[in-house]
Short mmCIF file of C-alpha atoms in Angstrom, two decimals:
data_model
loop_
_atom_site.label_atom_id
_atom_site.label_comp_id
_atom_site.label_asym_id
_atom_site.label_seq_id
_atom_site.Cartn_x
_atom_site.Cartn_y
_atom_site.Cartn_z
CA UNK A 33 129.20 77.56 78.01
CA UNK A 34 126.16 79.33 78.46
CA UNK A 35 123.36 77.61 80.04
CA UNK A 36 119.88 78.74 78.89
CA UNK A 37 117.08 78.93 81.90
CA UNK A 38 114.16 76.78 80.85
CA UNK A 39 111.67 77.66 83.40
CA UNK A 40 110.24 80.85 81.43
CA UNK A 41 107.19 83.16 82.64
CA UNK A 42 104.93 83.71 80.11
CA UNK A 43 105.78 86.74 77.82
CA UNK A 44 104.29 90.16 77.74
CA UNK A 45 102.18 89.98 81.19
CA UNK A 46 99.42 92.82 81.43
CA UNK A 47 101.05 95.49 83.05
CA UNK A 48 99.12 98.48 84.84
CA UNK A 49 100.86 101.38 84.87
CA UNK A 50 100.66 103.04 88.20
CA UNK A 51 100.91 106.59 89.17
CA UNK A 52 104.20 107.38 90.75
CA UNK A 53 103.28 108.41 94.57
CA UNK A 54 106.86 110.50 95.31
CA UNK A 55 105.46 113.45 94.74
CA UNK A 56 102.59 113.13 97.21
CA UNK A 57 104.94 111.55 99.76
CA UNK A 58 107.63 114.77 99.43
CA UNK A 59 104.50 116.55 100.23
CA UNK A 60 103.55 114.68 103.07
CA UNK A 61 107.17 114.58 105.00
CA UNK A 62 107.47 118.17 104.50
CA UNK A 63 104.01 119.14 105.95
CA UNK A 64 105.15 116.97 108.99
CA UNK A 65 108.38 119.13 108.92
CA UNK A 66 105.66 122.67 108.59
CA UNK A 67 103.23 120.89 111.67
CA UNK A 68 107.42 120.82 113.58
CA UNK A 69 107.98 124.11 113.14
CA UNK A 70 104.21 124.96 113.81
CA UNK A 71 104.10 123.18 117.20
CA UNK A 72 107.57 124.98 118.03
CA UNK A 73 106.20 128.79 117.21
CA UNK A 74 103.01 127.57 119.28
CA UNK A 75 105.19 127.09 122.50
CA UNK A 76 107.85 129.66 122.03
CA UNK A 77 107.11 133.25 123.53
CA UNK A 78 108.77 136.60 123.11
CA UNK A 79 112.42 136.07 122.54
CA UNK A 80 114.69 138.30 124.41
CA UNK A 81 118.79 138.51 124.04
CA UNK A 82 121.74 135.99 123.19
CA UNK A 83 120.70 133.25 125.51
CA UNK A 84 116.76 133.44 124.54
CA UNK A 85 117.04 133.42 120.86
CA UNK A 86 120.42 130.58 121.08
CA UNK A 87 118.08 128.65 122.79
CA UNK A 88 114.82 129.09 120.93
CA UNK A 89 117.41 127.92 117.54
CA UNK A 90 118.76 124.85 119.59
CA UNK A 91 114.84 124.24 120.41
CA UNK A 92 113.78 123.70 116.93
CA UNK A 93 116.99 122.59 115.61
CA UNK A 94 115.95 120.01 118.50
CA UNK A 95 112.39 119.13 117.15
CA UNK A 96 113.04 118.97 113.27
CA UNK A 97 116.46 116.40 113.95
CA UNK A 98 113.62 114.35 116.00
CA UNK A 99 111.61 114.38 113.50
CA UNK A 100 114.16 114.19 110.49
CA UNK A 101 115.20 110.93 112.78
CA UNK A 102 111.98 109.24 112.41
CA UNK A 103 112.15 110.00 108.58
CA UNK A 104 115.74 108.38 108.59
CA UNK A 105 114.30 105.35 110.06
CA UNK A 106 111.27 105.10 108.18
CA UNK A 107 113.00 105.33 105.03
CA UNK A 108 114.96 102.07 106.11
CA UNK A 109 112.46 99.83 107.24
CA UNK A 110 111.60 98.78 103.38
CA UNK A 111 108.04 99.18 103.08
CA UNK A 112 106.97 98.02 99.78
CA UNK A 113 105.09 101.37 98.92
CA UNK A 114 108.66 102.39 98.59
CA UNK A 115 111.20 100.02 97.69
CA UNK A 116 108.46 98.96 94.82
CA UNK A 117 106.64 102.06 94.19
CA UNK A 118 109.14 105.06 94.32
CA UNK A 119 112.00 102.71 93.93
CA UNK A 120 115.25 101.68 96.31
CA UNK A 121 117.54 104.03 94.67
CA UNK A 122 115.33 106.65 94.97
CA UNK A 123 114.41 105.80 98.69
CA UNK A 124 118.29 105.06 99.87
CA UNK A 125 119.02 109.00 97.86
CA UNK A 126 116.07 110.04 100.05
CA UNK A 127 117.77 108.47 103.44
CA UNK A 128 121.12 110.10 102.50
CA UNK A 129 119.73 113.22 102.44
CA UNK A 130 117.41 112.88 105.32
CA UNK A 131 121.08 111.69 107.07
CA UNK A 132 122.93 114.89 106.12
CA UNK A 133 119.99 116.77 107.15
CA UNK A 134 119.67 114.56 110.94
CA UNK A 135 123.53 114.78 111.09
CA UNK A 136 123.46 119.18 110.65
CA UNK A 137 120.05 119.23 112.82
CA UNK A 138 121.92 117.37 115.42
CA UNK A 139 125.26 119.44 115.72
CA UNK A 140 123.15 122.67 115.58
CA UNK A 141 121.02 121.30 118.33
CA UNK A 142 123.58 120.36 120.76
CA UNK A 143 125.78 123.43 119.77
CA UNK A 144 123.00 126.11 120.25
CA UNK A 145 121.74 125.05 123.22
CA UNK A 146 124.50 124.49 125.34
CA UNK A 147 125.57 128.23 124.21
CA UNK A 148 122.52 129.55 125.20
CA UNK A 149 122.91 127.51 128.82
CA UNK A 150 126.52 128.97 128.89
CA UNK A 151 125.18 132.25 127.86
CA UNK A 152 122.60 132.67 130.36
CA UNK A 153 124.84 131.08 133.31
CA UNK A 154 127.97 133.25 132.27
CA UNK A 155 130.32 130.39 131.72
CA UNK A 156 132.30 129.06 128.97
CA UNK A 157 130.60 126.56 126.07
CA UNK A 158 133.01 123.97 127.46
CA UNK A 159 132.17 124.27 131.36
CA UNK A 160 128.17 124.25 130.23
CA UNK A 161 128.66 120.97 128.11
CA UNK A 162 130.36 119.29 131.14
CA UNK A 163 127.63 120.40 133.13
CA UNK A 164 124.93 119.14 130.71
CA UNK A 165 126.33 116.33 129.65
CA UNK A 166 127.04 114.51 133.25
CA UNK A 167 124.58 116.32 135.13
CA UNK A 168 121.41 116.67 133.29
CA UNK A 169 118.62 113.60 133.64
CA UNK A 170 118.85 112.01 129.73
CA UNK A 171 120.95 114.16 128.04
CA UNK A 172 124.02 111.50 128.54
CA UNK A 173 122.68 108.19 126.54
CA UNK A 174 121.48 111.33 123.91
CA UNK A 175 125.09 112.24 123.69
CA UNK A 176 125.80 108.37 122.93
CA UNK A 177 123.18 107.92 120.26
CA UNK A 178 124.89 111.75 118.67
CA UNK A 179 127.97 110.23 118.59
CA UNK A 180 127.03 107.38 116.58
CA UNK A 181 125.16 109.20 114.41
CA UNK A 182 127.77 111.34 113.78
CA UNK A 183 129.94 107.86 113.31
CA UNK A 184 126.99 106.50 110.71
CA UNK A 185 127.68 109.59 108.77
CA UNK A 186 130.88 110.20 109.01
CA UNK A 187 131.58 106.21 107.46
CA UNK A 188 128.45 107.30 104.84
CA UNK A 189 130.28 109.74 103.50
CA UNK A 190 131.39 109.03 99.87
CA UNK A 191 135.05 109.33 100.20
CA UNK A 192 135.22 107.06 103.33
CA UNK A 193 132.64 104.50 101.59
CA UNK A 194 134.30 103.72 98.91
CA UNK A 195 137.61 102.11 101.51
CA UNK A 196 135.19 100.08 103.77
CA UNK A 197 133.85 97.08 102.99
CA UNK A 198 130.16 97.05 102.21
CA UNK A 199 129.41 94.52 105.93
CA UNK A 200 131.21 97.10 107.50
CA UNK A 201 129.00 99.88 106.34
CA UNK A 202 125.61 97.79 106.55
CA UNK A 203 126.55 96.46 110.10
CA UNK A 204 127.19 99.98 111.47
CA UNK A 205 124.16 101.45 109.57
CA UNK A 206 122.33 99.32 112.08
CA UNK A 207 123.65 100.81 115.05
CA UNK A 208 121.30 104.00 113.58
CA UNK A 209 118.20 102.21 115.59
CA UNK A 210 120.37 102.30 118.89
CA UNK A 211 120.73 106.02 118.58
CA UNK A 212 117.49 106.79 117.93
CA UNK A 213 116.43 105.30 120.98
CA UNK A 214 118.85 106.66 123.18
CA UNK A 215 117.89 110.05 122.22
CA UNK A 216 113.75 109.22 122.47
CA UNK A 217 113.93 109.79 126.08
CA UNK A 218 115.28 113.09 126.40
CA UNK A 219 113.25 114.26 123.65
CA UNK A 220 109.95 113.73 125.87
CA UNK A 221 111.68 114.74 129.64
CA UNK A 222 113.87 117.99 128.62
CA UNK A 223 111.49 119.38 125.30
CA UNK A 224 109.66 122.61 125.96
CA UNK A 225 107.25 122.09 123.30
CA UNK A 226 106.01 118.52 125.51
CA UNK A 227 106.22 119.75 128.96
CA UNK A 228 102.14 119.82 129.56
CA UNK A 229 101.07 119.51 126.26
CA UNK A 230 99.42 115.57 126.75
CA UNK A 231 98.27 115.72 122.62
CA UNK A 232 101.68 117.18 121.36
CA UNK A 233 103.24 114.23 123.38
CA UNK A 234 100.87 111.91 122.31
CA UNK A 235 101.41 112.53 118.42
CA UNK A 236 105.29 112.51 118.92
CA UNK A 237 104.75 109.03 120.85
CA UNK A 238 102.62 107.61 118.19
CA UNK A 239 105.01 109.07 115.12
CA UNK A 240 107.76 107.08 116.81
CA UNK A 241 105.80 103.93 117.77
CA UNK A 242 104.09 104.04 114.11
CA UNK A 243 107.98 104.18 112.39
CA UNK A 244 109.03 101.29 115.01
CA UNK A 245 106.09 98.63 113.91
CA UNK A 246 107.19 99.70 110.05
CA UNK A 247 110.49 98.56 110.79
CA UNK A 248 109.72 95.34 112.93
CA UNK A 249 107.02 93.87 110.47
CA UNK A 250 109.28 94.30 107.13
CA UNK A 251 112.68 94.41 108.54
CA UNK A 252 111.70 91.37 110.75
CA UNK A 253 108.52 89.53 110.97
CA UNK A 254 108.16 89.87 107.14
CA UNK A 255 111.25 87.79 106.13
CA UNK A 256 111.10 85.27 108.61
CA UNK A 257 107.13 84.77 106.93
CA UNK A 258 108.67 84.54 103.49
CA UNK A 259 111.23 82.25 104.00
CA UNK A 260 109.13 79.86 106.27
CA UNK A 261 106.59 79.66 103.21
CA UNK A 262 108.60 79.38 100.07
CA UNK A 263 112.01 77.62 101.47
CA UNK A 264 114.42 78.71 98.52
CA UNK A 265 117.48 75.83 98.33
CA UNK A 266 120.14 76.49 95.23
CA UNK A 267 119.20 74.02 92.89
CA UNK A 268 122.68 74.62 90.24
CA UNK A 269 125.13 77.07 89.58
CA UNK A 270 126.44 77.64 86.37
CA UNK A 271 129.06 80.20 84.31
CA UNK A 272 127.73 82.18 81.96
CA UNK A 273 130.71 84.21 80.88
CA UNK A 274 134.65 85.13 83.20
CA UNK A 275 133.56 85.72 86.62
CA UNK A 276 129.65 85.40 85.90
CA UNK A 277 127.87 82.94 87.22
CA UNK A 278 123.88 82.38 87.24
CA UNK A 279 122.48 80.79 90.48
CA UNK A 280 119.22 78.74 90.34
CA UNK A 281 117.10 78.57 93.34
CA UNK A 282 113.58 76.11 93.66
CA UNK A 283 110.90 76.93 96.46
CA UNK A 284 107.42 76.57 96.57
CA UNK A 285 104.37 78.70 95.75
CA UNK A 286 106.94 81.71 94.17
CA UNK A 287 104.17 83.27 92.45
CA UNK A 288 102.92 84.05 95.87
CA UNK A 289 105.82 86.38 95.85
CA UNK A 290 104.87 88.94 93.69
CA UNK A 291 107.79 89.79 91.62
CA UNK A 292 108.24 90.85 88.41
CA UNK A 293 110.70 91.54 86.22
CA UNK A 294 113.60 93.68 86.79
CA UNK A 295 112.94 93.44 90.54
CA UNK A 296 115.49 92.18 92.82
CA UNK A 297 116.02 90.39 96.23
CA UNK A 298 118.41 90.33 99.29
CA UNK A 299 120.16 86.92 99.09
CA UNK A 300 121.54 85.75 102.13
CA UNK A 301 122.95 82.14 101.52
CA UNK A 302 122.96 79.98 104.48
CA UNK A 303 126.72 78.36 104.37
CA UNK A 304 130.12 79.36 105.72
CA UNK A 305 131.28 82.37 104.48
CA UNK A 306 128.05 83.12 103.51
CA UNK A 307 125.03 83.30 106.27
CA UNK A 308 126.21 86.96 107.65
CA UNK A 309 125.19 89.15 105.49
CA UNK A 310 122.32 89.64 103.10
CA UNK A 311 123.52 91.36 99.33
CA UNK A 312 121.02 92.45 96.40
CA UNK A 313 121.65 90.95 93.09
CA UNK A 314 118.72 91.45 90.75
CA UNK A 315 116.46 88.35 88.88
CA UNK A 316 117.94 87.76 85.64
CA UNK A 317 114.96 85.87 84.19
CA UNK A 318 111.47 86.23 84.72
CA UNK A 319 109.98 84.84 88.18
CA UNK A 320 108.64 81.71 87.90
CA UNK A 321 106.42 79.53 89.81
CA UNK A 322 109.03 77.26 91.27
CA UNK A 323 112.03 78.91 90.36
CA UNK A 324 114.12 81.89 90.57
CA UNK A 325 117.69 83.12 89.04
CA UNK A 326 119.95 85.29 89.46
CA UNK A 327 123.32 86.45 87.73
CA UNK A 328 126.57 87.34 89.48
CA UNK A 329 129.80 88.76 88.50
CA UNK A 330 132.75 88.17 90.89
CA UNK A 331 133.42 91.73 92.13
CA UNK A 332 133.79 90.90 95.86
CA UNK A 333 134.58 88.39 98.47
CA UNK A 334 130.91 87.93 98.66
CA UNK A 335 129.99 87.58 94.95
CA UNK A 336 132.97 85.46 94.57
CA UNK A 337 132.16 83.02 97.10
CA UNK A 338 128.56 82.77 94.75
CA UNK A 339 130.32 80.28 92.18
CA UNK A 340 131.07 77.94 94.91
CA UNK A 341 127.73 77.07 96.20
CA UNK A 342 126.62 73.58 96.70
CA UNK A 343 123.25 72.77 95.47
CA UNK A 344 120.90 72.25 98.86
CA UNK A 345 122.38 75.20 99.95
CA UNK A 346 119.35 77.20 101.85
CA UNK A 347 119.02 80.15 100.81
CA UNK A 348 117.15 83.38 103.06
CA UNK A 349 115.60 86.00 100.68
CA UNK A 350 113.94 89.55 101.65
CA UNK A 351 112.12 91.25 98.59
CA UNK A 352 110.98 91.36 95.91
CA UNK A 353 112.29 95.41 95.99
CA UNK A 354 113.05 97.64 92.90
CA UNK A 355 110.65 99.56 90.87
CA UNK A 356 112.44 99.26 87.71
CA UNK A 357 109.55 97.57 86.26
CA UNK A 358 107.25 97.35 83.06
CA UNK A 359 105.18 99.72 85.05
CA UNK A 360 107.33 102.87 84.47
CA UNK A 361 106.64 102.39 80.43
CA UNK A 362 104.84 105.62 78.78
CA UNK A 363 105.18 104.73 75.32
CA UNK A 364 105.22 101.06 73.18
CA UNK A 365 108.55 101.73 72.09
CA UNK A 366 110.81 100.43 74.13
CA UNK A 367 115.03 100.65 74.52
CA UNK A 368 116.99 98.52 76.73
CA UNK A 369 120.78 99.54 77.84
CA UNK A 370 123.12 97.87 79.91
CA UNK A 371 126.48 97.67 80.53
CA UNK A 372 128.54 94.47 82.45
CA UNK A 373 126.42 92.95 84.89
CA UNK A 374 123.72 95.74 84.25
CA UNK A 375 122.45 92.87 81.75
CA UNK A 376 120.41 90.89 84.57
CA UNK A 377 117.71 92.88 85.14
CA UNK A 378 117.32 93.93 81.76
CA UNK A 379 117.36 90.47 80.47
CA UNK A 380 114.23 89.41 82.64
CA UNK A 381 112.59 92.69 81.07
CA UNK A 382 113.54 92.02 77.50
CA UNK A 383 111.26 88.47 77.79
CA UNK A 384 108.40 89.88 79.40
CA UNK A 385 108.08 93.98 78.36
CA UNK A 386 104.99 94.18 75.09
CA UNK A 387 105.57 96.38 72.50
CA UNK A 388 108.62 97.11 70.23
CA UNK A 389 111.74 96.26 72.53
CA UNK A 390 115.26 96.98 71.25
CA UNK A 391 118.44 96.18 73.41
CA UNK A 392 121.86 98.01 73.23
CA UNK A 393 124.38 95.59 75.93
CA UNK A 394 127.66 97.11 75.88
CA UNK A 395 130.59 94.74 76.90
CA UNK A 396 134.32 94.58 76.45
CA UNK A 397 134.69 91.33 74.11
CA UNK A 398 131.99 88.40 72.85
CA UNK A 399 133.42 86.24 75.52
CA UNK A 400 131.75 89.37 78.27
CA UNK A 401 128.36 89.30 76.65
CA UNK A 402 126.82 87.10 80.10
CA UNK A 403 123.26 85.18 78.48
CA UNK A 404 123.62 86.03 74.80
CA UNK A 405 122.41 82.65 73.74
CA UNK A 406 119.51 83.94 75.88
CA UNK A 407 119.29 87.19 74.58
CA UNK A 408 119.44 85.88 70.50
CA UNK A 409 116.54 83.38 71.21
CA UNK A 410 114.74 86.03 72.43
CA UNK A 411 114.69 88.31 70.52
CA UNK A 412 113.95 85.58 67.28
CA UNK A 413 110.89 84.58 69.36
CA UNK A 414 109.24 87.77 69.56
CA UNK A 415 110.95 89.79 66.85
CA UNK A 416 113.25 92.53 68.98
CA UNK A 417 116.82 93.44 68.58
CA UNK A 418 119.73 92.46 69.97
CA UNK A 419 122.73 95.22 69.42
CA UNK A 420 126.17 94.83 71.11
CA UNK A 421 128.54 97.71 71.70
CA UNK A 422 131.87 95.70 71.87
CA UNK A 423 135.31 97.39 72.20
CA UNK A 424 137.45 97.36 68.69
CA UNK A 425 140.48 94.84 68.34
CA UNK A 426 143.05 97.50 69.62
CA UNK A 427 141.03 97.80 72.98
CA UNK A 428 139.43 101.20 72.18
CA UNK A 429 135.79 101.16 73.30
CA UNK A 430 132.74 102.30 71.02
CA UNK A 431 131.48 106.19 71.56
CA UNK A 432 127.63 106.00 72.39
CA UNK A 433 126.75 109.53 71.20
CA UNK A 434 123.48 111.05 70.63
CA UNK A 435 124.16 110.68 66.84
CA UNK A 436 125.65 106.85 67.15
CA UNK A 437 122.31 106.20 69.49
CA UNK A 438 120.18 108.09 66.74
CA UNK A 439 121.37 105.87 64.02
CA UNK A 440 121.11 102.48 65.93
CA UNK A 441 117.53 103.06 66.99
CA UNK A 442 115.43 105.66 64.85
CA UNK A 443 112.69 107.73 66.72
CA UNK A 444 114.78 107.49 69.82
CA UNK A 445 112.71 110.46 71.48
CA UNK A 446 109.60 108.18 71.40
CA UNK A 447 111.22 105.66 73.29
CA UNK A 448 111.30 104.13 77.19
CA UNK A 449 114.51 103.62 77.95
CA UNK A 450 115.84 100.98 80.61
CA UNK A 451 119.23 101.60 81.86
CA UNK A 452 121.15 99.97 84.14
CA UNK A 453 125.01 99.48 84.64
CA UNK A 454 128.06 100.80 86.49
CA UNK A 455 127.42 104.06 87.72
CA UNK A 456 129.93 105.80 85.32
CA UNK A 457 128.70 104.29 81.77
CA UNK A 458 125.19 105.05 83.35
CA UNK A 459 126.13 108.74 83.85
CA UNK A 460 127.66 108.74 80.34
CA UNK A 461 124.91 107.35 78.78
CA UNK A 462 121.66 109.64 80.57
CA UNK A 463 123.68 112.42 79.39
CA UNK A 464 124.04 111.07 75.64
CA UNK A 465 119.58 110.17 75.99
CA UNK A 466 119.19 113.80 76.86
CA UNK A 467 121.40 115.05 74.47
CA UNK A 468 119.49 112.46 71.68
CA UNK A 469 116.23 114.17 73.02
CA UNK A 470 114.84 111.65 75.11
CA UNK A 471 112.67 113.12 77.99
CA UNK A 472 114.19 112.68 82.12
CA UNK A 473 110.36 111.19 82.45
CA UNK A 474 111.31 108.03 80.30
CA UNK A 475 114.52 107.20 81.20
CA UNK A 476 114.54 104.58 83.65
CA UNK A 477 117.49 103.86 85.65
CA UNK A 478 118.33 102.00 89.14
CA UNK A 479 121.06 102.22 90.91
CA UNK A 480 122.40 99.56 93.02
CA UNK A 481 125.58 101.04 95.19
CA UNK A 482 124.93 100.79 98.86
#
């Protein structure tokens, strides 16, 4: 039976649409690549044969995978410019490529150099590395923190991803802040481009330093603030379809949190099984003052374990993140598509966006469709739409083309549109918007794969 969730913000909260800042960030971290490369021509002389201009490459390859590291741990530390601003999908996309980048940088570095060192010395690559690994001041915790680097990235990579477990991943992804310190040292003793230049060293200190106090405050002090102020406890779980359940949590002062809808947290649920590791699962009903909710479908040990919580149950939360928010809306119009579990956010969005708001939830059966009770009184209250996009009685599913979309919501090009679901029907169904003429600007979509 579904249970509907009484404890409802009030509907169509003023919204102030905000100018999106990744533009002007991109900007930024690729000036600070420019002022790399700048400092690096600066200190770097005539070049003259193999060994010079090996070296001179294994220099800046050097400087920009020090700086692409501070990048790659800015990006993590969850500062709410980002996570609610640009957005987390578009922030972790950002830190996979500033890890392939770190990753290349790195190899290139070590590579370049030591042939220039076994150039110059007129030995082989493999004598030189010897020498410079075990007999050069620094360069031997470096050579740790490269190897698990290379380790982070070799487990990030999307065919090896997909057969680890997501702790697995996220535990090793931590080691990341190891490595970067191991290698800080060497950077400052053995780089050219510091060696009696006090304001070049001074800038690279305070770069570092800056990115460390990002990721201490929210990564750290942040949480432990939030949780001592609002002290979440499960108040009841209930099902709200097979293998979907809703958990409701009660704290204190919630407003105080800032979220909105179609934001998520980091639940970490403090009992056996449980306490280890933090997961995101989105609010599927607007924040309220006192309460909070989310929706779960059983798709993991972790999310499985979710059904079996006790009320009492403390709960740790980091967040609110996501930027999928009333704040991306251009237009009045508004279209709502999920798929599966994609409904939670979207739910919490279809109570509280203004304008004309029209959803499109595509499930297998009646029995899927997780809050539809919800989703029907809704949409009486304030006049939208509820379509569903169920599979036919032999199993075959429903084709969402650009004509089917056209004739279930006219003026389709004039429309927002929220999307959010598993990462394949959200493929299928950006291509069948841009095919139905719906600009990239208004299609709004989050991912939420690690």
């Amino acid at each position: 039976m579904t249970t509907v969730y009484r404890e409802q913000a009030p509907p169509f909260p003023p919204s102030v649409r905000r100018r999106d800042p990744a533009t002007l960030l991109l900007i930024l971290l690729w000036a600070g690549a420019a002022a790399v490369v700048a400092l690096w021509w600066r200190n770097t002389g005539s070049v003259v044969g193999t060994a010079g201009w090996l070296t001179a490459a294994g220099r800046i390859s050097g400087l920009l995978c020090g700086y692409a590291c501070v990048l790659l741990v800015g990006l993590m530390a969850r500062v709410p410019l980002l996570e609610r601003r640009v957005g987390s999908d578009r922030v972790a996309r950002w830190h996979a490529m500033a890890g392939r980048y770190t990753i290349c940088l790195l190899v290139a570095h070590a590579v370049l150099i030591i042939a220039g060192y076994a150039d110059l010395a007129r030995v082989s690559f493999w004598d030189e590395a010897n020498t410079v690994a075990l007999h050069t001041d620094r360069v031997l915790p470096a050579a740790l923190g490269t190897a698990v680097l290379i380790a982070v990235g070799i487990v990030s990579a999307r065919a090896v991803r997909r057969r680890v477990s997501y702790e697995f991943w996220y535990f090793l992804h931590l080691l990341t802040y190891g490595s970067v310190f191991l290698s800080f040292g060497h950077q400052i003793s053995l780089g050219a481009e510091f060696a009696g230049d006090e304001v070049a060293k001074g800038i690279w200190f305070a770069l570092y330093l800056s990115v460390l106090a990002l990721v201490v405050w929210f990564r750290f002090l942040m949480p432990v603030v939030l949780n001592l102020r609002h002290r979440l406890r499960v108040e009841s779980v209930h099902r709200e379809a097979p293998d979907v359940w809703s958990v409701v949590m009660r704290g204190r002062r919630l407003e105080k949190l800032g979220a909105e809808s179609g934001q998520f947290f980091r639940w970490r649920f403090l009992t056996r099984g449980l306490w280890w590791t933090s997961t995101p699962y989105s609010l599927s009903a607007p924040p309220g003052s006192a309460r909070l909710r989310i929706t779960v479908k059983a798709l993991g040990n972790h999310s499985a374990a979710v059904a079996r919580l006790r009320p009492g149950t403390r709960v740790w939360a980091e967040g609110p993140y996501g930027a999928l928010t009333a704040d991306r809306r251009t237009t009045d119009q508004t279209l709502l598509v999920a798929a599966g579990v994609g409904i939670t956010p979207l739910r919490a969005l279809f109570e509280t966006l203004p304008g004309e708001v029209t959803l499109l939830y595509r499930a297998r059966s009646a029995e899927d469709l997780a809050l539809k009770d919800e989703l029907e009184s809704i949409a009486r209250r304030r006049g939208a739409r509820v379509l569903y996009a169920l599979n036919g009685p032999d199993g075959k599913r429903p084709r969402l083309s650009p004509g089917t979309l056209h004739g279930m919501v006219p003026e389709l090009a004039d429309h927002d549109v929220f999307l959010c679901g598993p990462p394949g029907f959200a493929e299928d169904m950006y291509e069948a918007l841009r095919a139905a003429g719906v600009p990239n600007r208004r299609i709004h979509h989050e991912s939420f794969q690690m």
